[in-house]
Coordinates of C-alpha atoms in Angstrom, one line a residue:
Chain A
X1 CA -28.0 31.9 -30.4
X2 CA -26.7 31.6 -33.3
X3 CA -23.5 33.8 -32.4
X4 CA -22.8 32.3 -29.0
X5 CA -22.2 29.2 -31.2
X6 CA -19.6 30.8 -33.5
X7 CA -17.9 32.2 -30.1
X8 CA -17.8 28.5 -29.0
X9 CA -16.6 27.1 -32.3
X10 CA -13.6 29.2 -32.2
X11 CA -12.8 28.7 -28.7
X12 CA -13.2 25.0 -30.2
X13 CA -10.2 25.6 -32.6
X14 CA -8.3 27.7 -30.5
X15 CA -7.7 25.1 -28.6
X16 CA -7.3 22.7 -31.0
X17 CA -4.9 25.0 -32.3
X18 CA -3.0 25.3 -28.9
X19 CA -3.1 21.6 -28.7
X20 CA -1.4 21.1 -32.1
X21 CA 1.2 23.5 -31.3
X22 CA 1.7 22.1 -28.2
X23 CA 2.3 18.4 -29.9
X24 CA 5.0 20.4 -32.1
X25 CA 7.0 22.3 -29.7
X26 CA 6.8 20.1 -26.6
X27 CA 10.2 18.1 -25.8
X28 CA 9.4 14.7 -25.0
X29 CA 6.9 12.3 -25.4
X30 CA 5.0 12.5 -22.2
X31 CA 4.9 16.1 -22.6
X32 CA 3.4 16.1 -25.8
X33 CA 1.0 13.6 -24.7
X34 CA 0.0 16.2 -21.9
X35 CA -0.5 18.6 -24.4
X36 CA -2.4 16.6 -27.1
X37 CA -5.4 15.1 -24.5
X38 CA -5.9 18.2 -23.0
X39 CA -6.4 20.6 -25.9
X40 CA -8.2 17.9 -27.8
X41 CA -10.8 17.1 -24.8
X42 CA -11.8 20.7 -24.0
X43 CA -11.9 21.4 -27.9
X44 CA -14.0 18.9 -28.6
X45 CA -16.4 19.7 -25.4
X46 CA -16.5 23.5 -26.8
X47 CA -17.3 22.5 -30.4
X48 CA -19.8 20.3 -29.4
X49 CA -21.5 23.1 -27.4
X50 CA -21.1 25.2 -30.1
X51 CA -22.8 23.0 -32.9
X52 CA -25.8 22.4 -30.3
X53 CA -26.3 25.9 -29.8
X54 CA -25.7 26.5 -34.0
X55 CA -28.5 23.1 -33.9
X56 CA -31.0 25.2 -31.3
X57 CA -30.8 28.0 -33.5
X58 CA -32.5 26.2 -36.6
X59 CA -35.2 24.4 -34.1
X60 CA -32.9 21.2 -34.3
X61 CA -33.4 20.0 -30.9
X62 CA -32.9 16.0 -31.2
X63 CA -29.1 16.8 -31.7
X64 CA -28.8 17.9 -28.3
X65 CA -28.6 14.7 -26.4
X66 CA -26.6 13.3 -29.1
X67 CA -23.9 16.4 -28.9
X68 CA -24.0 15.4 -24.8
X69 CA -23.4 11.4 -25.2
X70 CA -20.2 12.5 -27.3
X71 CA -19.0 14.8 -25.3
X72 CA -19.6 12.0 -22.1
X73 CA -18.0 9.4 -24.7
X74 CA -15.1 11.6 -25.6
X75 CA -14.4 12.2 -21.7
X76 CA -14.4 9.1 -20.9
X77 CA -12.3 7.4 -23.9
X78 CA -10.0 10.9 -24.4
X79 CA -7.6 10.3 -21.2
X80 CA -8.0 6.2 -21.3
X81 CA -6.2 6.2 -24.5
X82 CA -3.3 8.8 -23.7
X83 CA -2.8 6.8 -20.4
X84 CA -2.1 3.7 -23.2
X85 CA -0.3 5.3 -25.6
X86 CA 2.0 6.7 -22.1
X87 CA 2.5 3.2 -20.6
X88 CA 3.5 2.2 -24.0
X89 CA 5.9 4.3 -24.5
X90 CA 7.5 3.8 -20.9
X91 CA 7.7 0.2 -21.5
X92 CA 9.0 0.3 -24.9
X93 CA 12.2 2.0 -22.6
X94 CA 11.6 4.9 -24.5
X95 CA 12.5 7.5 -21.6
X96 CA 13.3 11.1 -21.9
X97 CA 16.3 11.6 -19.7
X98 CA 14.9 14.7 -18.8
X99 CA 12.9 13.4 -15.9
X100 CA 14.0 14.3 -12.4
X101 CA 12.0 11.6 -10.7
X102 CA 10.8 8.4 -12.0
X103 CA 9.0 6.2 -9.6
X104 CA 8.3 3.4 -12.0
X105 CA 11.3 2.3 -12.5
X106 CA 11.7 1.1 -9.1
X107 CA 8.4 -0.9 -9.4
X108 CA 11.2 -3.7 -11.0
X109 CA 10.2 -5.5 -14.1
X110 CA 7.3 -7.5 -12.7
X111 CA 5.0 -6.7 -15.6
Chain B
X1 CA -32.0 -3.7 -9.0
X2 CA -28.8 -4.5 -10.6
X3 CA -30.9 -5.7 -13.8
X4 CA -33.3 -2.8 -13.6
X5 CA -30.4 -0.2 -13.3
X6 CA -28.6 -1.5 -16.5
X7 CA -32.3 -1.6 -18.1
X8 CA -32.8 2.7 -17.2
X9 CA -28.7 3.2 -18.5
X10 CA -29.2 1.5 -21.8
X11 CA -32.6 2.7 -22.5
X12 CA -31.7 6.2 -21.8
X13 CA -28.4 6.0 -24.4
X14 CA -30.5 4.4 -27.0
X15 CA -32.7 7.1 -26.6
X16 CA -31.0 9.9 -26.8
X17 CA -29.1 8.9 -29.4
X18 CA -32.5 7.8 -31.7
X19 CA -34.8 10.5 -30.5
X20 CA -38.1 10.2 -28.3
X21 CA -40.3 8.5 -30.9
X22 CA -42.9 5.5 -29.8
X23 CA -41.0 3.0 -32.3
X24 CA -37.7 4.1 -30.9
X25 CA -38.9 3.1 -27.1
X26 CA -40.2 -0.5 -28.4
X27 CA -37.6 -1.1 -31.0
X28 CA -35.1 0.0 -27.6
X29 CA -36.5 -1.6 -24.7
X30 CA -36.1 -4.9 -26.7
X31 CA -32.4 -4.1 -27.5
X32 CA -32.2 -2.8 -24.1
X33 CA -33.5 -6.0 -22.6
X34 CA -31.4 -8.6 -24.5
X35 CA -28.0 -6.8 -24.1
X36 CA -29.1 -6.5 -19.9
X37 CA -29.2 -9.9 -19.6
X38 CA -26.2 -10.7 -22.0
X39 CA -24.0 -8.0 -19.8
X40 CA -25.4 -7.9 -16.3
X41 CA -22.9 -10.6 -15.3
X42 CA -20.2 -9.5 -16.5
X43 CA -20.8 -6.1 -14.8
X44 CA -19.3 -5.1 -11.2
X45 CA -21.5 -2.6 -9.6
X46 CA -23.5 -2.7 -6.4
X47 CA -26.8 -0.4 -6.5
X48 CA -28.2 0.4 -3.2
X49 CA -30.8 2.9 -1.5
X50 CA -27.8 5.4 -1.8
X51 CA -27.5 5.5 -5.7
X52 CA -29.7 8.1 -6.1
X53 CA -27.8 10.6 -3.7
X54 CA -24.5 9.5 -4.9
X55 CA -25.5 9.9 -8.6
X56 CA -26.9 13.4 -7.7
X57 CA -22.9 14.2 -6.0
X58 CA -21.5 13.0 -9.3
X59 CA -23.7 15.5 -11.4
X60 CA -23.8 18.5 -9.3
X61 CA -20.2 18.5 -6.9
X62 CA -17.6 16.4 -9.1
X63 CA -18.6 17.5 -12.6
X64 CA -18.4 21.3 -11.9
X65 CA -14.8 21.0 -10.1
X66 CA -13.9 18.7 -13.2
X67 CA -15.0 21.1 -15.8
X68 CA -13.2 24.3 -13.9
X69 CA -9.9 22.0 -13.5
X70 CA -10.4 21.3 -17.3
X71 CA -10.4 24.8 -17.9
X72 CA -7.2 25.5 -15.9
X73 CA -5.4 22.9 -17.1
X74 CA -5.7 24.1 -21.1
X75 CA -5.0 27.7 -19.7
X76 CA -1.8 26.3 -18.9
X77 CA -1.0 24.1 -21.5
X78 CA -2.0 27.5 -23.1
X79 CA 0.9 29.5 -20.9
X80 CA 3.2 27.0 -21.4
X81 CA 3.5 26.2 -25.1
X82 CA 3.0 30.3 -26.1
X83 CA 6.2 30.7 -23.5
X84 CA 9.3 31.2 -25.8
X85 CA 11.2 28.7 -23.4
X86 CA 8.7 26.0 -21.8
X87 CA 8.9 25.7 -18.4
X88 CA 9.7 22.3 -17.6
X89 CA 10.4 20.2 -14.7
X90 CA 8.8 16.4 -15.7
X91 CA 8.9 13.5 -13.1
X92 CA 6.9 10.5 -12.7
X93 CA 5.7 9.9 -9.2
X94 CA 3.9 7.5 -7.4
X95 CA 0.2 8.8 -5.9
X96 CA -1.5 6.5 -3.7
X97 CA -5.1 6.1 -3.3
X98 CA -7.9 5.0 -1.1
X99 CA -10.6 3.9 -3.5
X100 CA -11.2 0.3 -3.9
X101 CA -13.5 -0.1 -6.8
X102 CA -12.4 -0.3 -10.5
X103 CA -14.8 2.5 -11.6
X104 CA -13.6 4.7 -8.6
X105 CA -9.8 3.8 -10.2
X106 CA -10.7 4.7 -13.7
X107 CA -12.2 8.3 -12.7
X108 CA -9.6 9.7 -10.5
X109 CA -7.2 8.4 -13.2
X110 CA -9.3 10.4 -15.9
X111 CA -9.3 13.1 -13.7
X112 CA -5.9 13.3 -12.9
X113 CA -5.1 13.1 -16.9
X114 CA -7.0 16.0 -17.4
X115 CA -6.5 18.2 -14.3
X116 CA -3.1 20.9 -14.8
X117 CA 0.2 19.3 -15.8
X118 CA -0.5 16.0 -15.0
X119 CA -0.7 12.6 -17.2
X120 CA -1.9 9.1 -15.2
X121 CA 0.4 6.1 -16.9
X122 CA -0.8 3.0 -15.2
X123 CA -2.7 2.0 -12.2
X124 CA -1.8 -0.9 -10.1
X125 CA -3.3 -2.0 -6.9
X126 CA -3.2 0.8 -5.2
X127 CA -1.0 3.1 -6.6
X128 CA -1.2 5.4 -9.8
X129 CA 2.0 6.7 -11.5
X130 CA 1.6 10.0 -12.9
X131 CA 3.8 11.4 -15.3
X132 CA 3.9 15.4 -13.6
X133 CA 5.1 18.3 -16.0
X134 CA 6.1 20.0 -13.1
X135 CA 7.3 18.2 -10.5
X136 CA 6.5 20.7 -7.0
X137 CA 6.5 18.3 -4.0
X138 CA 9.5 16.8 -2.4
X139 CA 7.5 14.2 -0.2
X140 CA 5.2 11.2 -2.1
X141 CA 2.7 12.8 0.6
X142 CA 3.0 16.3 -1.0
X143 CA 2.9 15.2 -4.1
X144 CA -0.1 13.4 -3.1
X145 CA -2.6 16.5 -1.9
X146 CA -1.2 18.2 -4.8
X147 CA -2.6 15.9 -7.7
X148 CA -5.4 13.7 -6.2
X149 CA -6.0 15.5 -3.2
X150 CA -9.2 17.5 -4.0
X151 CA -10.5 14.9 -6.4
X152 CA -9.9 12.0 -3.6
X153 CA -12.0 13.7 -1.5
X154 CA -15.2 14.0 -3.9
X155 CA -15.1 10.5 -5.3
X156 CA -14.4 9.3 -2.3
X157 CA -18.0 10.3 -0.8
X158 CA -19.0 8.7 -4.6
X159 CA -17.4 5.3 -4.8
X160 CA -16.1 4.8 -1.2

């Protein structure tokens, strides 16, 4: 038990780690974002799995449901906030110019 | 039923987060009760005979296929920042859908965030624009089956 929770802690951080790298070395804005929610959701989910096995191992059991209303919280709050922080950045017209299509700018300037 | 649905989900959160104790099922079916009939107006949900079954598609059909898209989509975040050059090809395009309700919106928009190389920017009527790292389709249509298409189809048995 108490190993299968180390193995999921540092798939946990490998991702994390993949996610932080990917911030760095990505291009443009959108692309970072991309990078950021992705890593940092299935990180999150593999770190939480690996703390409730770690919690099973000492006869913790209560934590369990509490790891799984994190991870549902951190699903459902993760992509709703890059989504934000994306229209925020198109509306504040900063725009790679690296895009070769970009729909939303023919959508006209009615919000 | 509306009232009595909002009851079980708040109940059930407060419980798991305090732990199955017989103060912790008073001291929550109060708090539960009070915030139901603060929030059950504000809420837009319909709960028929059909909840059940849909709830049991959410748990068992969509959640699987969202976990294994998950999966692929950090193996290739994973491909493409460890590539010495990253392959790009970023577009935004328009995806149209046929779900009507706001919570149907708000998880194919989730979904397509965290599905392979694609980002969701704003939904409006509609139509969600999604920022694509690697713009494959030429047609809105192919672009269409290849980012919502398999999720459309799920949540569309789930939220109509």
């Amino acid at each position: 038990m108490t190993i299968v929770s180390y193995i999921f802690l540092i798939i946990g951080g490998l991702f994390f780690l993949l996610g932080g790298l990917g911030v760095l070395r990505m291009p443009d804005t959108f692309n970072r974002i991309q990078a950021g929610t992705k890593a940092t959701t299935l990180g999150a989910f593999s770190i939480m799995i690996g703390v409730a096995f770690g919690a099973a191992a000492v006869g913790e059991w209560t934590w369990i449901p509490k790891l799984l209303i994190i991870i549902v919280f951190i699903v459902i709050s993760n992509p709703v906030g890059s989504s934000a922080i994306a229209k925020a950045t198109y509306q504040s017209k900063n725009i790679p110019d690296n895009l070769v299509q970009d729909d939303l700018k023919d959508r006209g300037e009615s919000k | 039923m509306k009232y009595v649905t909002t009851f079980i989900a708040l109940l059930l959160v407060y419980l798991l987060l305090a732990g199955f104790t017989v103060d912790e099922v008073i001291l929550g079916s109060i708090v539960s009760v009070v915030l139901t009939l603060i929030l059950v107006k504000r809420l837009n949900f319909k709960v028929d005979w059909k909840f059940p079954i849909k709830l049991l598609k959410f748990l068992f059909v969509y959640i699987p296929v969202f976990i294994w898209k998950l999966i692929l989509a950090n193996l290739d975040v994973a491909r493409r920042v460890l590539s010495p050059k990253i392959p790009l090809n970023p577009g935004i395009v328009k995806v149209k859908t046929n779900l009507k309700g706001d919570l149907g919106k708000l998880t194919l928009a989730n979904s397509i965030t965290l599905t392979p190389g694609t980002l969701s920017i704003d939904v409006e009527e509609d139509t969600i624009y999604v920022h694509a790292i690697d713009v494959k389709g030429k047609t809105e249509s192919e672009n269409q089956a290849n980012i919502s298409g398999p999720f459309e189809k799920i949540l569309g048995g789930i939220f109509e």
